[in-house]
Tab-separated table of C-alpha atoms in Angstrom:
chain	number	residue	atom	x	y	z
A	240	UNK	CA	-7.109	27.855	41.230
A	241	UNK	CA	-9.561	29.721	39.037
A	242	UNK	CA	-13.096	30.646	40.033
A	243	UNK	CA	-14.591	27.819	38.027
A	244	UNK	CA	-12.556	25.217	39.903
A	245	UNK	CA	-13.487	26.824	43.246
A	246	UNK	CA	-17.173	26.640	42.278
A	247	UNK	CA	-16.844	22.955	41.409
A	248	UNK	CA	-15.084	22.284	44.730
A	249	UNK	CA	-17.818	24.152	46.637
A	250	UNK	CA	-20.560	22.310	44.739
A	251	UNK	CA	-18.817	19.008	45.423
A	252	UNK	CA	-18.669	19.802	49.152
A	253	UNK	CA	-22.356	20.754	49.173
A	254	UNK	CA	-23.401	17.558	47.379
A	255	UNK	CA	-21.355	15.316	49.662
A	256	UNK	CA	-22.775	17.191	52.679
A	257	UNK	CA	-26.304	16.598	51.422
A	258	UNK	CA	-25.678	12.889	50.988
A	259	UNK	CA	-24.429	12.786	54.575
A	260	UNK	CA	-27.764	14.196	55.751
A	261	UNK	CA	-29.942	11.791	53.741
A	262	UNK	CA	-29.496	8.778	56.071
A	263	UNK	CA	-30.491	10.972	59.018
A	264	UNK	CA	-33.595	12.153	57.177
A	265	UNK	CA	-34.526	8.588	56.254
A	266	UNK	CA	-34.201	7.547	59.910
A	267	UNK	CA	-36.770	10.120	61.090
A	268	UNK	CA	-39.883	8.116	60.142
A	269	UNK	CA	-38.401	5.007	61.804
A	270	UNK	CA	-37.626	6.961	64.984
A	271	UNK	CA	-41.153	8.405	64.946
A	272	UNK	CA	-42.624	4.897	64.568
A	273	UNK	CA	-40.502	3.615	67.454
A	274	UNK	CA	-41.583	6.532	69.644
A	275	UNK	CA	-45.236	5.899	68.781
A	276	UNK	CA	-44.868	2.141	69.366
A	277	UNK	CA	-43.274	2.731	72.776
A	278	UNK	CA	-46.044	5.134	73.727
A	279	UNK	CA	-48.723	2.647	72.660
A	280	UNK	CA	-46.929	-0.190	74.454
A	281	UNK	CA	-46.910	1.822	77.687
A	282	UNK	CA	-50.637	2.422	77.546
A	283	UNK	CA	-51.302	-1.202	76.643
A	284	UNK	CA	-49.422	-2.384	79.739
A	285	UNK	CA	-51.332	0.057	81.945
A	286	UNK	CA	-54.656	-0.985	80.405
A	287	UNK	CA	-53.933	-4.699	80.674
A	288	UNK	CA	-52.790	-4.481	84.277
A	289	UNK	CA	-55.823	-2.400	85.212
A	290	UNK	CA	-58.246	-4.809	83.524
A	291	UNK	CA	-56.509	-7.737	85.241
A	292	UNK	CA	-56.853	-6.000	88.580
A	293	UNK	CA	-60.572	-5.456	88.025
A	294	UNK	CA	-60.928	-9.088	86.902
A	295	UNK	CA	-59.400	-10.243	90.185
A	296	UNK	CA	-61.667	-7.925	92.180
A	297	UNK	CA	-64.709	-9.312	90.331
A	298	UNK	CA	-63.548	-12.832	91.207
A	299	UNK	CA	-63.554	-11.997	94.890
A	300	UNK	CA	-60.078	-10.625	95.583
A	301	UNK	CA	-59.818	-7.810	98.074
A	302	UNK	CA	-58.557	-4.368	97.192
A	303	UNK	CA	-54.743	-4.524	96.915
A	304	UNK	CA	-52.905	-1.273	97.683
A	305	UNK	CA	-49.616	-2.672	96.358
A	306	UNK	CA	-51.199	-3.426	92.987
A	307	UNK	CA	-52.826	-0.017	92.960
A	308	UNK	CA	-49.387	1.524	93.556
A	309	UNK	CA	-48.148	-0.407	90.521
A	310	UNK	CA	-51.054	0.954	88.503
A	311	UNK	CA	-49.963	4.471	89.469
A	312	UNK	CA	-46.507	3.694	88.097
A	313	UNK	CA	-47.832	2.071	84.909
A	314	UNK	CA	-50.112	4.995	84.095
A	315	UNK	CA	-47.403	7.555	84.928
A	316	UNK	CA	-44.902	5.709	82.755
A	317	UNK	CA	-47.426	5.561	79.907
A	318	UNK	CA	-47.933	9.327	80.011
A	319	UNK	CA	-44.292	10.195	79.333
A	320	UNK	CA	-43.779	8.825	75.785
A	321	UNK	CA	-47.411	9.523	74.899
A	322	UNK	CA	-46.820	13.241	75.488
A	323	UNK	CA	-44.932	13.352	72.168
A	324	UNK	CA	-47.583	11.388	70.287
A	325	UNK	CA	-50.904	12.581	71.709
A	326	UNK	CA	-50.659	15.209	74.475
A	327	UNK	CA	-54.361	14.905	75.298
A	328	UNK	CA	-54.124	11.173	75.875
A	329	UNK	CA	-50.910	11.724	77.843
A	330	UNK	CA	-52.801	14.068	80.191
A	331	UNK	CA	-55.496	11.432	80.613
A	332	UNK	CA	-52.853	8.815	81.486
A	333	UNK	CA	-51.341	11.206	84.018
A	334	UNK	CA	-54.786	11.842	85.501
A	335	UNK	CA	-55.370	8.077	85.580
A	336	UNK	CA	-52.200	7.758	87.674
A	337	UNK	CA	-53.571	10.426	90.010
A	338	UNK	CA	-56.812	8.481	90.230
A	339	UNK	CA	-55.005	5.322	91.348
A	340	UNK	CA	-53.246	7.239	94.122
A	341	UNK	CA	-56.640	7.511	95.817
A	342	UNK	CA	-59.559	6.045	93.828
A	343	UNK	CA	-62.093	6.705	96.589
A	344	UNK	CA	-61.518	10.436	96.190
A	345	UNK	CA	-63.134	10.429	92.738
A	346	UNK	CA	-66.853	10.350	92.045
A	347	UNK	CA	-68.094	8.511	88.945
A	348	UNK	CA	-69.201	11.763	87.309
A	349	UNK	CA	-65.728	13.269	87.754
A	350	UNK	CA	-64.054	10.212	86.233
A	351	UNK	CA	-66.323	10.447	83.204
A	352	UNK	CA	-65.844	14.211	82.937
A	353	UNK	CA	-62.056	13.776	82.987
A	354	UNK	CA	-62.315	11.093	80.289
A	355	UNK	CA	-60.355	8.596	82.372
A	356	UNK	CA	-62.851	5.755	82.606
A	357	UNK	CA	-61.105	2.631	81.411
A	358	UNK	CA	-63.233	2.093	78.299
A	359	UNK	CA	-62.684	5.684	77.188
A	360	UNK	CA	-58.907	5.382	77.515
A	361	UNK	CA	-58.944	2.016	75.754
A	362	UNK	CA	-60.972	3.526	72.926
A	363	UNK	CA	-58.440	6.363	72.544
A	364	UNK	CA	-55.624	3.795	72.538
A	365	UNK	CA	-57.363	1.768	69.831
A	366	UNK	CA	-57.934	4.876	67.736
A	367	UNK	CA	-54.186	5.504	67.736
A	368	UNK	CA	-53.440	1.843	67.142
A	369	UNK	CA	-55.732	1.348	64.148
A	370	UNK	CA	-54.621	2.515	60.718
A	371	UNK	CA	-56.546	5.537	59.509
A	372	UNK	CA	-59.829	4.632	57.846
A	373	UNK	CA	-60.022	1.187	59.431
A	374	UNK	CA	-63.219	0.522	61.351
A	375	UNK	CA	-62.706	0.620	65.089
A	376	UNK	CA	-63.417	-2.571	67.002
A	377	UNK	CA	-65.966	-2.158	69.750
A	378	UNK	CA	-65.706	-3.910	73.068
A	379	UNK	CA	-68.541	-6.420	73.133
A	380	UNK	CA	-67.989	-7.794	76.630
A	381	UNK	CA	-70.895	-6.945	78.922
A	382	UNK	CA	-69.985	-4.910	81.992
A	383	UNK	CA	-71.796	-5.057	85.303
A	384	UNK	CA	-70.550	-1.666	86.403
A	385	UNK	CA	-68.388	1.085	84.971
A	386	UNK	CA	-64.681	0.639	85.408
A	387	UNK	CA	-62.440	3.501	86.222
């Protein structure tokens, strides 16, 4: 084989190798979207369950340690995938899990300072959820007291 044929063979191998990589490169945005969606879904579950718990408390239910243990798990589970999307929000979710281990240990000022009050976390979730440039929806429901 002469050098020209070897060069063509090498070029052919390089081109076919590149085409083998293209599907993997095209899959990256989809994998990133799925990771982001899973992270957002985890926070949504934690938020929803926490709001439902507060709703039941406002309707007269007693404090439920089993439900609070579930909230610890929901917030911990939300932190894991979020760590690859928004590390700051992941830390807040982790701190929210710590909060639910013993809510009475936290003063209102500390909750606000940590950025783990429920409305603050929901706002951060909505900021990630909304497409860039889209106006953020504000919560218009009146609150009697701050929720943590």
